Amino acid sequence: MRLIILGGGASGMAAAIEAGRTNTDIDIVIAERLERTGKKILATGNGRCNFSNMGTDIDNYYGHNRYFAENCLKRFTVNDTVNFFNQLGVFPKEEENGKLYPFSGQASAVSDCLRNEISRLGIEVVTGFYASAVSKSKKGFKLEAKDGRVLYADRLIIAGGGCASPALGSDGSCFALLKSLGHRISKLAPALVQIKTDPKEVKSLQGIKFNGTVKLIHNDRYIAEEEGEILFTDYGISGPPIFRLSARLPFKSNMAISLDFMPEYTPKEVFDILEYRRESLSHLTMEGYFTGLVNKRIGNLIARRAGIEKLSFKVSSLDRAMLWSIASLIKDYRLEITGTKGFNNAQVTAGGVLTEDFDDKTMESKIIKGLYACGEVLDIYGDCGGYNLQWAWSSGRLAGMSAAENMK
Ligand SMILES: Cc1cc2nc3c(=O)[nH]c(=O)nc-3n(C[C@H](O)[C@H](O)[C@H](O)COP(=O)(O)OP(=O)(O)OC[C@H]3O[C@@H](n4cnc5c(N)ncnc54)[C@H](O)[C@@H]3O)c2cc1C
């Protein structure tokens, strides 16, 4: 009896290990399109692999039915992940907001230890196998690769990821395979990605970094807020808070961001500071008014939005209405969101194979018996902070265990 796992990424490697541990009487093969398994893992967490999060909760996940993930996350919890990796040699380190990393600070530790275990369990790895067609007959599954190679299996786990960062292997090809077997695919969108705004608005700010608060606005209502280092770029804004907020972007229109350049102060306190500066800097023009308060280029933009066109405008001429206008812009500088940097730059895919077509207790398809799916190919993704890899480990291990038990 043979089990094939299509995709040797995070969820596929976890599925293979769990299957190998559950049933030692079956042949297990990982079929991977790249020349080696686990390539994306090396890029995770800026090369440090934020492999899970102590605070993992169902509210950190998104999808048409996020509750599909609940059973799986309860069956293979964060503590199970910590024990799993600790046993394989990866000693955990908890950092801010519950983020877990290998103590060595190297993402390669995670992929190496998975590879070592795969080899110990005698699991075969077929690389350079780019699956382009799949079919099911009474005899089982037939997988065809672009180069003409064919693999046969009694059970199949599809762990091919989504469309995010295709250079790291996942190019969306597994959606087409699952669709060809009758599964429904929801709308797809990049998530955990840089945000584009009107380039005219941010062009003059390119390269500026500041610590502040950023809010996401949908139809004029605040829906999420993050703080940290924000970076202006030629296309819009980036930085950790922007990545975190971008989890909430997919499938919504009429979105904007609101930047708070002085989050430590209330609007009234900012007004008082501005009023004090009008007195103490009354000898200056607007050219010098913001120096030492906010970045000068940001200040110039704010002044222009407040209706002060010329930098030669005298500080002493600022009236109360102007000061209030500047104070509100410092606290709530709006930029309309025009898009994202797309799948090439995204960390995850929002959307995927509809979970309604799968059993949450086993990860088996309700349409094709003996077929399983796990990881990002399913319509589940998580917040930034280790939640996506936790989903990959939990769903991969559940799919591997169920498929292998089913073959006993
Ligand atoms: C730059 C970056 C940083 C990230 N950092 C983090 C982080 O720190 N923490 C976190 O939790 N998440 C992070 N993520 C997200 C996380 O890496 C993914 O959610 C996770 O890897 C998904 O696992 P997966 O097994 O479903 O898919 P993948 O890891 O994408 O693996 C899919 C595998 O299938 C193979 N494949 C695809 N199609 C085929 C085919 N047709 N035939 C054969 N093989 C195929 C691919 O080559 C790939 O190896 C990051 C993502 C990126 C891009």
Tab-separated table of N, CA and C in Angstrom, residues 304-369:
chain	number	residue	atom	x	y	z
A	304	ARG	N	0.235	70.951	3.879
A	304	ARG	CA	-0.433	71.119	2.586
A	304	ARG	C	-1.884	70.609	2.663
A	305	ARG	N	-2.050	69.436	3.329
A	305	ARG	CA	-3.416	68.908	3.459
A	305	ARG	C	-4.294	69.820	4.303
A	306	ALA	N	-3.627	70.539	5.223
A	306	ALA	CA	-4.396	71.449	6.097
A	306	ALA	C	-4.705	72.770	5.366
A	307	GLY	N	-4.282	72.861	4.114
A	307	GLY	CA	-4.622	74.036	3.303
A	307	GLY	C	-3.545	75.102	3.300
A	308	ILE	N	-2.377	74.800	3.910
A	308	ILE	CA	-1.285	75.789	3.916
A	308	ILE	C	-0.351	75.434	2.766
A	309	GLU	N	-0.545	76.082	1.655
A	309	GLU	CA	0.160	75.706	0.423
A	309	GLU	C	1.635	76.098	0.450
A	310	LYS	N	1.942	77.263	1.050
A	310	LYS	CA	3.321	77.782	0.942
A	310	LYS	C	4.097	77.585	2.249
A	311	LEU	N	5.331	77.084	2.101
A	311	LEU	CA	6.178	76.895	3.280
A	311	LEU	C	6.608	78.243	3.872
A	312	SER	N	6.431	79.343	3.062
A	312	SER	CA	6.818	80.677	3.556
A	312	SER	C	5.732	81.259	4.492
A	313	PHE	N	4.649	80.504	4.674
A	313	PHE	CA	3.569	80.958	5.567
A	313	PHE	C	4.134	81.119	6.988
A	314	LYS	N	3.772	82.259	7.618
A	314	LYS	CA	4.345	82.557	8.947
A	314	LYS	C	3.647	81.734	10.045
A	315	VAL	N	4.472	81.142	10.931
A	315	VAL	CA	3.928	80.343	12.042
A	315	VAL	C	2.980	81.201	12.892
A	316	SER	N	3.337	82.465	13.084
A	316	SER	CA	2.518	83.346	13.929
A	316	SER	C	1.123	83.575	13.334
A	317	SER	N	0.964	83.266	12.026
A	317	SER	CA	-0.354	83.474	11.395
A	317	SER	C	-1.277	82.259	11.495
A	318	LEU	N	-0.785	81.181	12.100
A	318	LEU	CA	-1.650	79.988	12.233
A	318	LEU	C	-2.821	80.325	13.160
A	319	ASP	N	-4.045	80.123	12.675
A	319	ASP	CA	-5.182	80.378	13.571
A	319	ASP	C	-5.639	79.062	14.215
A	320	ARG	N	-6.606	79.132	15.122
A	320	ARG	CA	-7.049	77.942	15.860
A	320	ARG	C	-7.561	76.857	14.913
A	321	ALA	N	-8.315	77.267	13.900
A	321	ALA	CA	-8.878	76.272	12.963
A	321	ALA	C	-7.751	75.525	12.256
A	322	MET	N	-6.720	76.289	11.876
A	322	MET	CA	-5.573	75.639	11.211
A	322	MET	C	-4.884	74.667	12.163
A	323	LEU	N	-4.699	75.101	13.427
A	323	LEU	CA	-4.034	74.229	14.407
A	323	LEU	C	-4.849	72.956	14.631
A	324	TRP	N	-6.180	73.082	14.698
A	324	TRP	CA	-7.019	71.886	14.879
A	324	TRP	C	-6.914	70.960	13.674
A	325	SER	N	-6.870	71.588	12.512
A	325	SER	CA	-6.773	70.799	11.297
A	325	SER	C	-5.447	70.016	11.273
A	326	ILE	N	-4.358	70.692	11.656
A	326	ILE	CA	-3.046	70.014	11.700
A	326	ILE	C	-3.074	68.908	12.768
A	327	ALA	N	-3.637	69.217	13.935
A	327	ALA	CA	-3.691	68.221	15.014
A	327	ALA	C	-4.457	66.981	14.555
A	328	SER	N	-5.587	67.201	13.867
A	328	SER	CA	-6.352	66.002	13.436
A	328	SER	C	-5.611	65.221	12.371
A	329	LEU	N	-4.857	65.913	11.520
A	329	LEU	CA	-4.094	65.172	10.500
A	329	LEU	C	-2.932	64.399	11.123
A	330	ILE	N	-2.321	64.955	12.174
A	330	ILE	CA	-1.242	64.222	12.861
A	330	ILE	C	-1.810	62.943	13.495
A	331	LYS	N	-3.041	63.035	14.005
A	331	LYS	CA	-3.648	61.891	14.682
A	331	LYS	C	-4.353	60.937	13.725
A	332	ASP	N	-4.733	61.425	12.543
A	332	ASP	CA	-5.544	60.592	11.641
A	332	ASP	C	-5.238	60.983	10.194
A	333	TYR	N	-4.093	60.524	9.726
A	333	TYR	CA	-3.690	60.839	8.351
A	333	TYR	C	-4.167	59.696	7.457
A	334	ARG	N	-5.125	59.980	6.592
A	334	ARG	CA	-5.763	58.912	5.813
A	334	ARG	C	-5.089	58.690	4.478
A	335	LEU	N	-4.937	57.442	4.125
A	335	LEU	CA	-4.453	57.073	2.794
A	335	LEU	C	-5.380	55.988	2.261
A	336	GLU	N	-5.877	56.205	1.081
A	336	GLU	CA	-6.771	55.210	0.491
A	336	GLU	C	-5.949	54.011	0.015
A	337	ILE	N	-6.429	52.813	0.285
A	337	ILE	CA	-5.705	51.608	-0.159
A	337	ILE	C	-6.105	51.316	-1.602
A	338	THR	N	-5.101	51.221	-2.466
A	338	THR	CA	-5.418	50.971	-3.877
A	338	THR	C	-5.117	49.522	-4.284
A	339	GLY	N	-4.445	48.779	-3.411
A	339	GLY	CA	-4.141	47.382	-3.735
A	339	GLY	C	-3.051	46.851	-2.822
A	340	THR	N	-2.466	45.731	-3.221
A	340	THR	CA	-1.364	45.150	-2.445
A	340	THR	C	-0.221	44.831	-3.408
A	341	LYS	N	0.888	44.378	-2.867
A	341	LYS	CA	2.037	44.025	-3.708
A	341	LYS	C	1.884	42.631	-4.333
A	342	GLY	N	0.713	42.016	-4.180
A	342	GLY	CA	0.389	40.802	-4.934
A	342	GLY	C	1.003	39.520	-4.402
A	343	PHE	N	0.648	38.425	-5.090
A	343	PHE	CA	1.083	37.095	-4.640
A	343	PHE	C	2.599	36.939	-4.611
A	344	ASN	N	3.310	37.626	-5.522
A	344	ASN	CA	4.765	37.452	-5.552
A	344	ASN	C	5.409	37.888	-4.244
A	345	ASN	N	4.775	38.834	-3.561
A	345	ASN	CA	5.346	39.358	-2.317
A	345	ASN	C	4.584	38.905	-1.070
A	346	ALA	N	3.493	38.191	-1.261
A	346	ALA	CA	2.651	37.835	-0.111
A	346	ALA	C	3.208	36.623	0.623
A	347	GLN	N	2.907	36.562	1.913
A	347	GLN	CA	3.333	35.386	2.691
A	347	GLN	C	2.295	34.281	2.646
A	348	VAL	N	1.023	34.631	2.508
A	348	VAL	CA	-0.001	33.578	2.448
A	348	VAL	C	-1.101	33.914	1.443
A	349	THR	N	-1.904	32.895	1.154
A	349	THR	CA	-3.042	33.036	0.251
A	349	THR	C	-4.327	33.034	1.073
A	350	ALA	N	-5.157	34.037	0.857
A	350	ALA	CA	-6.496	34.020	1.451
A	350	ALA	C	-7.391	33.309	0.454
A	351	GLY	N	-8.254	32.425	0.960
A	351	GLY	CA	-9.092	31.619	0.062
A	351	GLY	C	-8.398	30.302	-0.236
A	352	GLY	N	-9.070	29.468	-0.997
A	352	GLY	CA	-8.497	28.157	-1.323
A	352	GLY	C	-9.589	27.144	-1.560
A	353	VAL	N	-9.254	25.875	-1.352
A	353	VAL	CA	-10.245	24.812	-1.571
A	353	VAL	C	-11.280	24.893	-0.452
A	354	LEU	N	-12.535	24.910	-0.824
A	354	LEU	CA	-13.582	25.088	0.194
A	354	LEU	C	-13.554	23.957	1.219
A	355	THR	N	-13.519	24.350	2.482
A	355	THR	CA	-13.405	23.340	3.542
A	355	THR	C	-14.687	22.513	3.678
A	356	GLU	N	-15.805	23.015	3.159
A	356	GLU	CA	-17.061	22.248	3.188
A	356	GLU	C	-16.899	20.903	2.483
A	357	ASP	N	-15.934	20.834	1.559
A	357	ASP	CA	-15.728	19.586	0.810
A	357	ASP	C	-14.820	18.608	1.553
A	358	PHE	N	-14.412	18.961	2.791
A	358	PHE	CA	-13.504	18.099	3.565
A	358	PHE	C	-14.061	17.842	4.957
A	359	ASP	N	-13.635	16.721	5.551
A	359	ASP	CA	-14.068	16.336	6.889
A	359	ASP	C	-13.059	16.903	7.900
A	360	ASP	N	-13.523	17.739	8.819
A	360	ASP	CA	-12.574	18.384	9.744
A	360	ASP	C	-11.980	17.406	10.760
A	361	LYS	N	-12.559	16.208	10.903
A	361	LYS	CA	-12.013	15.229	11.865
A	361	LYS	C	-10.836	14.458	11.269
A	362	THR	N	-10.794	14.402	9.922
A	362	THR	CA	-9.773	13.564	9.272
A	362	THR	C	-9.000	14.282	8.164
A	363	MET	N	-9.523	15.384	7.669
A	363	MET	CA	-8.984	16.117	6.504
A	363	MET	C	-9.204	15.346	5.201
A	364	GLU	N	-10.096	14.347	5.246
A	364	GLU	CA	-10.381	13.588	4.020
A	364	GLU	C	-11.455	14.307	3.209
A	365	SER	N	-11.316	14.192	1.879
A	365	SER	CA	-12.305	14.806	0.993
A	365	SER	C	-13.647	14.099	1.147
A	366	LYS	N	-14.727	14.870	1.068
A	366	LYS	CA	-16.062	14.260	1.097
A	366	LYS	C	-16.446	13.842	-0.312
A	367	ILE	N	-15.673	14.298	-1.290
A	367	ILE	CA	-16.011	14.023	-2.696
A	367	ILE	C	-15.236	12.811	-3.218
A	368	ILE	N	-13.949	12.732	-2.886
A	368	ILE	CA	-13.104	11.626	-3.358
A	368	ILE	C	-12.540	10.898	-2.141
A	369	LYS	N	-12.983	9.676	-1.901
A	369	LYS	CA	-12.483	8.906	-0.747
A	369	LYS	C	-10.997	8.598	-0.935
